[in-house]
Coordinates of N, CA and C and ligand atoms in Angstrom, one line a residue:
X1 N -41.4 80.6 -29.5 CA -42.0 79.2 -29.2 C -43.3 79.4 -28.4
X2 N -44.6 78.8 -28.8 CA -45.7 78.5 -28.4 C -45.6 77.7 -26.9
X3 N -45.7 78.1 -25.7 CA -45.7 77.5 -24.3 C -46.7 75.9 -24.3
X4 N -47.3 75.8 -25.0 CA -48.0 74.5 -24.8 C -48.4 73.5 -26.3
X5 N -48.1 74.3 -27.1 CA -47.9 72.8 -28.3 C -46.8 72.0 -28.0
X6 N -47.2 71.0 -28.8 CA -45.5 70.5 -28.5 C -45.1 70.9 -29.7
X7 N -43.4 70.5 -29.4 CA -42.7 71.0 -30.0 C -41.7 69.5 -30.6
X8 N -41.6 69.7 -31.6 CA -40.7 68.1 -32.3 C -39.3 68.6 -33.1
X9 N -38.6 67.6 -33.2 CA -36.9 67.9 -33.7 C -36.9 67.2 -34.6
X10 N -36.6 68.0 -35.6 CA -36.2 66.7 -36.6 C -34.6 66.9 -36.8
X11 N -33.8 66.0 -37.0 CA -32.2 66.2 -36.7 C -31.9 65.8 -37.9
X12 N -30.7 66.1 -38.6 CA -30.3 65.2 -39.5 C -29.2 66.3 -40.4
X13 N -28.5 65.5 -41.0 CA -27.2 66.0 -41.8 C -27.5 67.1 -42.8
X14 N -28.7 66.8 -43.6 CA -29.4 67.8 -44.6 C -27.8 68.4 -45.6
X15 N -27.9 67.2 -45.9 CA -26.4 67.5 -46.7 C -26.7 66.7 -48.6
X16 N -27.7 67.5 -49.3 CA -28.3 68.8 -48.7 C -29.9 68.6 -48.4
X17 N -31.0 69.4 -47.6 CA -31.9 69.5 -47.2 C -32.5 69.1 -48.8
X18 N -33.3 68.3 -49.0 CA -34.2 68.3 -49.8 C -35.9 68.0 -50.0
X19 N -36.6 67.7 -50.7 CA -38.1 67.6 -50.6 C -38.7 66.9 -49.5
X20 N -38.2 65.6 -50.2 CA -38.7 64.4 -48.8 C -38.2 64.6 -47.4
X21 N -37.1 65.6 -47.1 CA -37.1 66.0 -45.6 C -38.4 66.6 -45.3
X22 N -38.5 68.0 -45.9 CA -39.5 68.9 -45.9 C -40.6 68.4 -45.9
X23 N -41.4 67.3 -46.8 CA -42.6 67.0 -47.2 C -42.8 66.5 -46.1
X24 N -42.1 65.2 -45.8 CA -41.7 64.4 -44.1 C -42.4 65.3 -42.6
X25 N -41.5 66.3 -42.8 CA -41.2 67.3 -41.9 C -43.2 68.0 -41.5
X26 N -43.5 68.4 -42.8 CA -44.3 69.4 -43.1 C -45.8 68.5 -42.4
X27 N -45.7 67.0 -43.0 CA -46.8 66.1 -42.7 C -47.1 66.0 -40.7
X28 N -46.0 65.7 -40.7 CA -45.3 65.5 -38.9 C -45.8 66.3 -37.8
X29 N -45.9 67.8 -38.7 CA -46.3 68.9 -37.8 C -47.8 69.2 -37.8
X30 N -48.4 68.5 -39.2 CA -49.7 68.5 -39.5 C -50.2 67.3 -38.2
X31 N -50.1 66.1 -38.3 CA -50.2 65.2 -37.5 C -50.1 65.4 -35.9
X32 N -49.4 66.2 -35.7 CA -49.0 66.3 -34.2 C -49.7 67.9 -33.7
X33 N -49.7 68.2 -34.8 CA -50.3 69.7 -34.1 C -49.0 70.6 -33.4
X34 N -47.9 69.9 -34.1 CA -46.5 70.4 -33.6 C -45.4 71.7 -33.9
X35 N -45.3 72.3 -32.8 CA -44.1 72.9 -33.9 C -43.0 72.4 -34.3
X36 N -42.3 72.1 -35.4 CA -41.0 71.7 -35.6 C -39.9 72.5 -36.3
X37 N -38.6 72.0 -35.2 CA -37.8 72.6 -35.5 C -36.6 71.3 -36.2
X38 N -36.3 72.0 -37.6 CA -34.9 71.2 -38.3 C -33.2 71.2 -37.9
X39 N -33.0 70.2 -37.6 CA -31.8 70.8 -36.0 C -30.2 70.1 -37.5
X40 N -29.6 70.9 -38.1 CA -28.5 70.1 -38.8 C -27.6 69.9 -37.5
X41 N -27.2 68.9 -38.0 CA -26.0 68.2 -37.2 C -24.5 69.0 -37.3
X42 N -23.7 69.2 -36.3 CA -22.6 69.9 -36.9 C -21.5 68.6 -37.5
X43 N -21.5 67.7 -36.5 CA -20.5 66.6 -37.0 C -21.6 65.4 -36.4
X44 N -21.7 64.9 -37.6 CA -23.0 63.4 -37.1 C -21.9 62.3 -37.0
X45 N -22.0 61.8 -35.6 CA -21.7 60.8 -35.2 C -21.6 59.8 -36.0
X46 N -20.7 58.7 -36.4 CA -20.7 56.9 -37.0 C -20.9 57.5 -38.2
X47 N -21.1 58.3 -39.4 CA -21.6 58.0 -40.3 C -20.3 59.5 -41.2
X48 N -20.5 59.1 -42.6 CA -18.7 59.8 -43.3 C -19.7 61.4 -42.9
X49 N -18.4 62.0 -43.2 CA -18.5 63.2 -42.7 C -19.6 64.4 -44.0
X50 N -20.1 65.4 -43.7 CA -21.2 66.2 -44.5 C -20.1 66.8 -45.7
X51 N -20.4 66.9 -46.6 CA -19.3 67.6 -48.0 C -19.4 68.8 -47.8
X52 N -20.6 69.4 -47.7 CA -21.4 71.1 -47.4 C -20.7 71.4 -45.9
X53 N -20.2 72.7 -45.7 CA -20.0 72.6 -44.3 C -21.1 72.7 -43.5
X54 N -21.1 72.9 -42.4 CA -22.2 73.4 -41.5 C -23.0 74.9 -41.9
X55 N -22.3 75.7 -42.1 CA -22.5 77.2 -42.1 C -23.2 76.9 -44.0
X56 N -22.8 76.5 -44.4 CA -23.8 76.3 -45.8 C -25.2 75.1 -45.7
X57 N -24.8 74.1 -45.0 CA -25.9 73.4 -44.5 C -27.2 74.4 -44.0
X58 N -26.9 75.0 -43.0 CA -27.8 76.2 -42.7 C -27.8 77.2 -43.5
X59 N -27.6 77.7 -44.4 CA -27.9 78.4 -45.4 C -28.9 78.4 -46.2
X60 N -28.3 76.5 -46.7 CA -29.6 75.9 -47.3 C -30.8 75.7 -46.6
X61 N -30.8 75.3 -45.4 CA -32.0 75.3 -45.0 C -32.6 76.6 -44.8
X62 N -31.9 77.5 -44.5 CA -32.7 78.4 -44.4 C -33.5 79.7 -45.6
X63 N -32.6 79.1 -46.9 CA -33.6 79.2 -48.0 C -34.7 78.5 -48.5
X64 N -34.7 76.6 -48.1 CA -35.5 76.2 -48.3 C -36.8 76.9 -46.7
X65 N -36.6 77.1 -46.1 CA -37.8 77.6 -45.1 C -38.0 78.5 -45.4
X66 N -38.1 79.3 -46.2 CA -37.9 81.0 -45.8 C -39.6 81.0 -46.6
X67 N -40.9 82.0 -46.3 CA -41.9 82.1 -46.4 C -43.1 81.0 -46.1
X68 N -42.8 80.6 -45.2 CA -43.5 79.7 -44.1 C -42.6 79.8 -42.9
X69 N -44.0 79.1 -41.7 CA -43.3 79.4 -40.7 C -43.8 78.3 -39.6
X70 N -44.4 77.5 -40.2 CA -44.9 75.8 -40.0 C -43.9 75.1 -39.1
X71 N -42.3 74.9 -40.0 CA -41.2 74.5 -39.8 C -40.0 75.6 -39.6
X72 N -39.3 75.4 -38.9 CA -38.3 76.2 -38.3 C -37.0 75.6 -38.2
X73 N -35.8 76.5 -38.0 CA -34.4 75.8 -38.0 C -33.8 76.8 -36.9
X74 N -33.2 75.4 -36.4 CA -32.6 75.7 -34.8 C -31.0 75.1 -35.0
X75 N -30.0 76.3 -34.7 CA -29.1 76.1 -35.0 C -28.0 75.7 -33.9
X76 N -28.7 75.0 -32.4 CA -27.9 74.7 -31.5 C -27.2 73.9 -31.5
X77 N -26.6 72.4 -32.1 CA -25.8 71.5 -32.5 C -24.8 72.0 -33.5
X78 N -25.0 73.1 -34.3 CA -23.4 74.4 -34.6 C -22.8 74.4 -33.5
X79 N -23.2 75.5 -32.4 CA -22.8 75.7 -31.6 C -22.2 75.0 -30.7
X80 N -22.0 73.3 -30.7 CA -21.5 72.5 -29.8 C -20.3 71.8 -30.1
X81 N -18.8 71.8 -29.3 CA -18.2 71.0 -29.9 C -18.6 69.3 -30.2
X82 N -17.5 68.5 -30.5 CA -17.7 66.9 -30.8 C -18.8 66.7 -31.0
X83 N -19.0 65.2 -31.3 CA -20.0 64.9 -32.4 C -21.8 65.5 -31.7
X84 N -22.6 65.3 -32.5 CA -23.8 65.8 -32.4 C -24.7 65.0 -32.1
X85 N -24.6 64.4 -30.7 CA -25.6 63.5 -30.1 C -27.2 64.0 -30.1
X86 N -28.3 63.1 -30.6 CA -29.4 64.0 -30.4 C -29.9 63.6 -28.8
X87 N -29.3 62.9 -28.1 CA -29.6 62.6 -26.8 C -29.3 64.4 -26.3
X88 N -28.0 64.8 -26.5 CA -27.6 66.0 -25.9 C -28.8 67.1 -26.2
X89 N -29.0 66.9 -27.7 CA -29.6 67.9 -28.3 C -31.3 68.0 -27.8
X90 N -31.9 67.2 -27.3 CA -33.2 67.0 -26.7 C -33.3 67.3 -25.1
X91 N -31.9 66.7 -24.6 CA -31.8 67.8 -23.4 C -31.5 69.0 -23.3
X92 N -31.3 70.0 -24.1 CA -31.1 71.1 -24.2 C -32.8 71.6 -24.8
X93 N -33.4 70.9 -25.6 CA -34.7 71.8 -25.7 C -35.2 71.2 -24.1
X94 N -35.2 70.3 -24.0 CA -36.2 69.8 -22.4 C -35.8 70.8 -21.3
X95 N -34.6 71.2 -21.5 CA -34.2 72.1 -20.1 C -34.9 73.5 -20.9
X96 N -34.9 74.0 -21.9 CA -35.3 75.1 -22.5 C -37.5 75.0 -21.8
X97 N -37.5 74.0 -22.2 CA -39.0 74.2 -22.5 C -39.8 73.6 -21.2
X98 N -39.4 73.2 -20.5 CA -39.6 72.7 -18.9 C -40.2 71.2 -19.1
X99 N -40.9 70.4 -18.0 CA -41.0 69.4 -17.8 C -42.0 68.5 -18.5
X100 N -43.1 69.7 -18.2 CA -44.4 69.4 -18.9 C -44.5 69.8 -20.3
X101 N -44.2 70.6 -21.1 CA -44.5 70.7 -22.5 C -44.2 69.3 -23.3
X102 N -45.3 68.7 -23.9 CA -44.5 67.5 -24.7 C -43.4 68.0 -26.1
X103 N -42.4 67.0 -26.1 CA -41.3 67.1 -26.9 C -41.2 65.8 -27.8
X104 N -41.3 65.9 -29.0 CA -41.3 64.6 -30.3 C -40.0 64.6 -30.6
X105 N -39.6 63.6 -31.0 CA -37.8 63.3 -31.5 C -39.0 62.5 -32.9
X106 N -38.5 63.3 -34.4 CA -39.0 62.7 -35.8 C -37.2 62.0 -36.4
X107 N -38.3 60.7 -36.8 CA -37.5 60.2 -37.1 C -37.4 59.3 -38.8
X108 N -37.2 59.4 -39.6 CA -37.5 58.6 -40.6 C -37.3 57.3 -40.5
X109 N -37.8 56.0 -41.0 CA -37.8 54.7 -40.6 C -36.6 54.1 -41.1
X110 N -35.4 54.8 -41.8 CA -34.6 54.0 -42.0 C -33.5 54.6 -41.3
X111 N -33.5 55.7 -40.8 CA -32.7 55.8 -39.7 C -33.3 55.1 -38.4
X112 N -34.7 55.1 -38.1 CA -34.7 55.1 -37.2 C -34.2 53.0 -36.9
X113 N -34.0 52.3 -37.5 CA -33.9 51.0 -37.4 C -32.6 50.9 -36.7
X114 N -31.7 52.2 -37.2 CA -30.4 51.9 -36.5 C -30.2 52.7 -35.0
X115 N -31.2 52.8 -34.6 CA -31.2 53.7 -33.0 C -30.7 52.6 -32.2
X116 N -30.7 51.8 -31.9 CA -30.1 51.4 -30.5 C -28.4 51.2 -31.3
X117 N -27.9 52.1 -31.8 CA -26.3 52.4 -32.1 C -26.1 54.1 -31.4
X118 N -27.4 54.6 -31.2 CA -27.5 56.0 -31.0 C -26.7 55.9 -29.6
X119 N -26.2 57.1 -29.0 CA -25.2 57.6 -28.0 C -26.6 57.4 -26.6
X120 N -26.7 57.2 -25.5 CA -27.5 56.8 -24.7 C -29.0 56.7 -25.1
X121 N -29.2 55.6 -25.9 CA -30.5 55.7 -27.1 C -31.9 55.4 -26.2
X122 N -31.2 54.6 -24.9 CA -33.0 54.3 -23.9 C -33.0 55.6 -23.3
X123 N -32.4 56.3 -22.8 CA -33.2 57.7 -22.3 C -33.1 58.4 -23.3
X124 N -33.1 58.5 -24.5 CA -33.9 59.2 -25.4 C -35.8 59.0 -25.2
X125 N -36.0 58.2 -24.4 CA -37.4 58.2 -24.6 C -37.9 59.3 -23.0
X126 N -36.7 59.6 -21.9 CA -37.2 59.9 -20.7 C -37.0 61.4 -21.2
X127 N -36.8 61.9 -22.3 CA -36.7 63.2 -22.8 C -37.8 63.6 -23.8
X128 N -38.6 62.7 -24.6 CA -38.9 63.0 -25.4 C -40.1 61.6 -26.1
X129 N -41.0 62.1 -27.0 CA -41.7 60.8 -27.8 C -41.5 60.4 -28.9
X130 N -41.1 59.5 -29.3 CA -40.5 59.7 -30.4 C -41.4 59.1 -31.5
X131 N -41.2 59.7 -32.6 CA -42.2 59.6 -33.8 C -41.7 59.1 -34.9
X132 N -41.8 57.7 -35.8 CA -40.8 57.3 -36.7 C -42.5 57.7 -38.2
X133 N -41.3 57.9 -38.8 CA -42.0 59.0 -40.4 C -41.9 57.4 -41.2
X134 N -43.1 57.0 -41.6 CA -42.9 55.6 -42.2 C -43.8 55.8 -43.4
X135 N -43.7 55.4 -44.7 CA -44.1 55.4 -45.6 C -45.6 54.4 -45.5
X136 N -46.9 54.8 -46.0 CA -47.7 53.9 -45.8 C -47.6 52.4 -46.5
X137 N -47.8 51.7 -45.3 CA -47.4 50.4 -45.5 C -46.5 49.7 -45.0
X138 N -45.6 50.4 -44.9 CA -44.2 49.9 -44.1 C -44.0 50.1 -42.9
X139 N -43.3 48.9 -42.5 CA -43.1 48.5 -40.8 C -41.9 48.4 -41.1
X140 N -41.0 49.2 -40.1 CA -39.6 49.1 -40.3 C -38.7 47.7 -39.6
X141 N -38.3 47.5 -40.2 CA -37.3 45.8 -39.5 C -36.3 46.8 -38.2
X142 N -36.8 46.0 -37.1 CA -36.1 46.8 -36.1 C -35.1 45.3 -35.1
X143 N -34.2 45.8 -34.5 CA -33.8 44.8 -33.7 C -34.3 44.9 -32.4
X144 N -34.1 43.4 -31.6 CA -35.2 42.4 -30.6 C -35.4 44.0 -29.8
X145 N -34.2 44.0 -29.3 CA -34.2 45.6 -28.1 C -35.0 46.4 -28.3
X146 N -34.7 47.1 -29.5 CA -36.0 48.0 -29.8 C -37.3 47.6 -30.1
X147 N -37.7 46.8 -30.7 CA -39.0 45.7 -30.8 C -39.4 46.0 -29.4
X148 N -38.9 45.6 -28.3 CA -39.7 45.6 -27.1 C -40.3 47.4 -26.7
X149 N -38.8 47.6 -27.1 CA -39.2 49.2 -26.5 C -40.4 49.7 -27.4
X150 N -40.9 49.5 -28.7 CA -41.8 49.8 -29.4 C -42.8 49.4 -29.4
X151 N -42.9 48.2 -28.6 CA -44.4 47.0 -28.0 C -44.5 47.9 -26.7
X152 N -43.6 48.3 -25.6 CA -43.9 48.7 -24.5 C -44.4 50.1 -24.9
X153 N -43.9 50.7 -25.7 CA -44.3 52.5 -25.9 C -45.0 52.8 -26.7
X154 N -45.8 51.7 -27.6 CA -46.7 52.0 -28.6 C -48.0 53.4 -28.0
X155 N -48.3 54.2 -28.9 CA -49.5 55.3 -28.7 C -50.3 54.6 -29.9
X156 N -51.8 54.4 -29.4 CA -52.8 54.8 -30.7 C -52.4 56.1 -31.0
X157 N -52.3 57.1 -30.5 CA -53.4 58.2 -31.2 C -52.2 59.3 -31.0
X158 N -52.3 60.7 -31.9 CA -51.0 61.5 -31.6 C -52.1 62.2 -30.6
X159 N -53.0 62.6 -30.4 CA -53.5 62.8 -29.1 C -52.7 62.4 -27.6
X160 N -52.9 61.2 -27.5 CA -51.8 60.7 -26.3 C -50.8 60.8 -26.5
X161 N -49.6 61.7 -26.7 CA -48.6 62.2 -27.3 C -48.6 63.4 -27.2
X162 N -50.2 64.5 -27.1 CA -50.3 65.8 -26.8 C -50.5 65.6 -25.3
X163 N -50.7 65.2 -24.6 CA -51.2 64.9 -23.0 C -50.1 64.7 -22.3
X164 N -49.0 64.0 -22.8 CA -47.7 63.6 -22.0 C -46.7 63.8 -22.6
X165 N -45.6 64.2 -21.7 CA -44.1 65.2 -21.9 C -43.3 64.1 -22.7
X166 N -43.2 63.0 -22.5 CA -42.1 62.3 -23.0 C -42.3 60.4 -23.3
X167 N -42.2 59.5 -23.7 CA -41.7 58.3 -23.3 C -42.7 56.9 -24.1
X168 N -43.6 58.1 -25.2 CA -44.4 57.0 -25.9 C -43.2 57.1 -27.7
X169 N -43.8 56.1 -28.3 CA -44.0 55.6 -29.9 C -45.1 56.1 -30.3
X170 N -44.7 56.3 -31.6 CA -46.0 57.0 -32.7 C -45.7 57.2 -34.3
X171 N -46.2 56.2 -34.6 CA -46.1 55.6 -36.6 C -46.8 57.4 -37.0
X172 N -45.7 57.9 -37.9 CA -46.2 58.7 -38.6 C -46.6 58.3 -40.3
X173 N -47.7 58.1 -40.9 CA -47.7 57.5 -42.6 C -47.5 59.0 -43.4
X174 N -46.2 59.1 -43.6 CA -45.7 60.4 -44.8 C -45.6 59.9 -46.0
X175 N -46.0 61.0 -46.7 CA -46.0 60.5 -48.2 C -44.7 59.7 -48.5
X176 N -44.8 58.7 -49.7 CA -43.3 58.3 -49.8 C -42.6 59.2 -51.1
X177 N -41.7 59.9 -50.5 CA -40.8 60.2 -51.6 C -39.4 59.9 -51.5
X178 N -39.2 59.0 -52.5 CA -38.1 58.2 -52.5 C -36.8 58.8 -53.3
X179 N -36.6 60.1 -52.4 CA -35.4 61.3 -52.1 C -34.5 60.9 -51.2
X180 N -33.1 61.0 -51.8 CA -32.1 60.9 -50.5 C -31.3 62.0 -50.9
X181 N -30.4 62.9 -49.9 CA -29.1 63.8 -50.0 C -28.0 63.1 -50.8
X182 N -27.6 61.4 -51.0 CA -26.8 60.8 -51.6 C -27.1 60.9 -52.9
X183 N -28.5 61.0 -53.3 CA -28.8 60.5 -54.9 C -28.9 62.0 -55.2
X184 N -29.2 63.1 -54.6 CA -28.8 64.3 -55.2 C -27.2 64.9 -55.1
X185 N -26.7 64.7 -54.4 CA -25.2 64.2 -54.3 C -24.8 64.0 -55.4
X186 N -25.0 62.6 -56.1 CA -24.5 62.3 -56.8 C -25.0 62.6 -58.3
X187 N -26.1 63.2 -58.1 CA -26.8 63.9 -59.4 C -26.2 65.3 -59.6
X188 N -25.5 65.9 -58.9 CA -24.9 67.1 -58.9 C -23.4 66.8 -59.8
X189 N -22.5 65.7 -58.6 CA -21.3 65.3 -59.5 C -21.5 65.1 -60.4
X190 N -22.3 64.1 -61.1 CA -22.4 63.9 -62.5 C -23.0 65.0 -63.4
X191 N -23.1 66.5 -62.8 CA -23.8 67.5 -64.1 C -24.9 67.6 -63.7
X192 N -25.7 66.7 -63.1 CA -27.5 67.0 -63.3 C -27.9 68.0 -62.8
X193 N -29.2 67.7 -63.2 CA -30.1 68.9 -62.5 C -30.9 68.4 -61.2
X194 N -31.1 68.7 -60.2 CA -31.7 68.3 -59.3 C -33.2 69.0 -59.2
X195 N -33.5 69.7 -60.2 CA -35.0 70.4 -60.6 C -36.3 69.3 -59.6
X196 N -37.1 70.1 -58.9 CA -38.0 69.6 -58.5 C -37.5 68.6 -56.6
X197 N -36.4 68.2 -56.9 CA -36.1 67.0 -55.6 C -36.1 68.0 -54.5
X198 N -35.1 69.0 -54.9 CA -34.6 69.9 -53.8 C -35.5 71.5 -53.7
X199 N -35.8 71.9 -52.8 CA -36.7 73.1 -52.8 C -36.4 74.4 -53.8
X200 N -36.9 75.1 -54.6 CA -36.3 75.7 -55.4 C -35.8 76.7 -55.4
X201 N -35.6 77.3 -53.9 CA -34.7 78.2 -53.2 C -33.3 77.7 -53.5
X202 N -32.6 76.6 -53.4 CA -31.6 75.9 -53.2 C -31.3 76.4 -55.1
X203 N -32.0 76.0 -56.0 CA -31.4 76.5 -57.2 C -31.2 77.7 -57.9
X204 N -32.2 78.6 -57.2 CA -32.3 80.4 -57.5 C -30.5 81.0 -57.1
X205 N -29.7 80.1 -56.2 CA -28.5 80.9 -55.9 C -27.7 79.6 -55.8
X206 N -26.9 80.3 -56.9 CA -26.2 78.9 -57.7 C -24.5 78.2 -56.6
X207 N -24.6 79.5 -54.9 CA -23.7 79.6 -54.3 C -23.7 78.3 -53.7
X208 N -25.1 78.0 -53.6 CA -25.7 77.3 -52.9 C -25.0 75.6 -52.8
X209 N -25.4 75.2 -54.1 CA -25.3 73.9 -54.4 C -23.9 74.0 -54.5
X210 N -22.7 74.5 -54.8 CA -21.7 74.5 -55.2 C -20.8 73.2 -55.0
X211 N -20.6 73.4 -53.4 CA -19.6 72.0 -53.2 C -20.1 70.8 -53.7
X212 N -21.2 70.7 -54.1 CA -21.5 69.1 -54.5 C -21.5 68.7 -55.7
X213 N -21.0 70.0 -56.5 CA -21.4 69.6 -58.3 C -19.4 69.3 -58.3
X214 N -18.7 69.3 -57.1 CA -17.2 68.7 -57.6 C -17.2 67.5 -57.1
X215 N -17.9 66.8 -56.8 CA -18.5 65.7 -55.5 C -18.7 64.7 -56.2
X216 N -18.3 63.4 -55.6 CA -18.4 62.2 -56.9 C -18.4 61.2 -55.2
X217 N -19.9 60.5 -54.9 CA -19.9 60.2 -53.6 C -19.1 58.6 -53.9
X218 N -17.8 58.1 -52.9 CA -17.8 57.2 -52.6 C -18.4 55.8 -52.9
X219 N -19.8 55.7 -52.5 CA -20.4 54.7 -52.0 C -21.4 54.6 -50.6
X220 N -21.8 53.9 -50.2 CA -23.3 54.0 -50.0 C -22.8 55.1 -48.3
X221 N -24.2 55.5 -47.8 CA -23.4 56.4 -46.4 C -23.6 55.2 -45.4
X222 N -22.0 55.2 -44.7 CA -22.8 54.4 -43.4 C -23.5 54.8 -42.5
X223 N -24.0 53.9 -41.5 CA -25.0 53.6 -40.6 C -25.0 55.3 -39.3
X224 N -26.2 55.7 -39.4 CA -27.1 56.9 -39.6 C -27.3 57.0 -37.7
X225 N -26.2 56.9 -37.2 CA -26.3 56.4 -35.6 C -25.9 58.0 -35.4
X226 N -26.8 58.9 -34.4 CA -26.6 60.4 -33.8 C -26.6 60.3 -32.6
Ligands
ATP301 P1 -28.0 60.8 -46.9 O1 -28.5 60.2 -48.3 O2 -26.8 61.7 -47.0 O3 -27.8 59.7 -45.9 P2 -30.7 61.6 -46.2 O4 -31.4 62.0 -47.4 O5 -31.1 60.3 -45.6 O6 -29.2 61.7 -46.4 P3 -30.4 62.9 -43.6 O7 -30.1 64.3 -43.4 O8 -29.4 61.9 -43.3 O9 -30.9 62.7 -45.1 O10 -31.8 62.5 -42.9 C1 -32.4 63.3 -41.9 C2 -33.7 62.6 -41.5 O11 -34.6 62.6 -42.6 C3 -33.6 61.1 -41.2 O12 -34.4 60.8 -40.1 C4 -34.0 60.4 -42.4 O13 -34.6 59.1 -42.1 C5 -35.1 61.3 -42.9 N1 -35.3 61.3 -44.3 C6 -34.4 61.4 -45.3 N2 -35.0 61.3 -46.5 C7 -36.3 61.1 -46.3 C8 -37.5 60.9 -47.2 N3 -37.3 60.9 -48.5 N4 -38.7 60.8 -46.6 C9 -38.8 60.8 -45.3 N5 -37.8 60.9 -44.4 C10 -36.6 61.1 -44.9

């Protein structure tokens, strides 16, 4: 780790990691001048449980990263029992990286709508700045609570965001690719090919994808609260 870039988390189930994380991911770090690290969840809070275990979740990710070194994967939410708060998970890099290095929490805009369900969601900002990945054009419908927090913590610039450790907002415009883990999910149960969605590490080793081609999802995932 670089002592004075910042450094940003992106968290999420990656069940399984595919394009639009990455592309997301890849822009985020461009924008911020950041390192980032891809943090899978071992057990995500409020929402149905990952099909992939953990130890294959990281697998995959770590084929999709492998020959860059832009984005990175941190596997400290394995290591933890009960669910996988990212409040926990940002205090653990903030005690890692000290006071002053600024620290980004990435967020995609449709998770991020459901944050005030997140496990101590207002000191998520006394740890960290948090950055919502929004497709150009789109303003995510947020509730009143967060509305304020997003009027009070607005940043112009990811500049002000390199200057200070923790406690602003900052619209990231990522390309839109309208990829989810559920719709390749369920492109797998049904036979398909997921050619092109998912990085093409993930298809070169057919161990890979395995659990999800017996996988026939439910119905929609619920609400995306960590
Ligand atoms: P699922 O369909 O299983 O809910 P998902 O594709 O949304 O999965 P997650 O692992 O739950 O993936 O998401 C991790 C993070 O990536 C979240 O912040 C989410 O908003 C963001 N994200 C997911 N897909 C995209 C995408 N296509 N573009 C930008 N951000 C994305």
């Amino acid at each position: 780790m670089s002592p004075t870039r910042p450094l940003a988390v992106f968290g999420g189930t990656f069940d399984p990691v595919h394009v639009g994380h990455l592309r997301a991911a890849w822009e985020a770090a461009e924008a911020l001048g950041a390192e980032v690290f891809l943090v899978p969840a071992k057990v995500p809070p409020h929402r149905s449980q990952p099909v992939a275990s953990a130890a294959r979740r990281a697998a995959m990710l770590r084929a999709a990263l492998a020959g860059q070194d832009r984005l990175q994967l941190d596997l400290r939410e394995l290591d933890r029992d009960g669910p996988s708060y990212t409040f926990d998970t940002l205090a653990s890099f903030r005690a890692q990286i000290g006071v002053q290095r600024p620290l980004m929490l990435l967020i995609g805009a449709d998770a991020f709508s459901g944050l005030v369900e997140w496990h101590r969601w207002r000191e998520l900002f006394e740890l960290a700045h948090v950055c919502i990945l929004t497709r150009p054009g789109q303003i995510p419908a947020v509730p009143e609570d967060l509305a304020a927090q997003v009027a009070a913590r607005a940043a112009v610039s990811a500049q002000t965001l390199r200057t200070t450790p923790a406690g602003r907002m900052f619209n990231i415009a990522v390309t839109a690719l309208g990829i989810s883990a559920t719709r390749i999910r369920n492109l797998l149960a049904n036979g398909g090919d997921p050619r092109w969605l998912v990085p093409q590490a993930l298809l070169e080793d057919p161990a890979l994808l395995a659990p999800y081609r017996k996988f026939r999802d439910p119905g929609p995932a619920s609400s995306d609260s960590r």
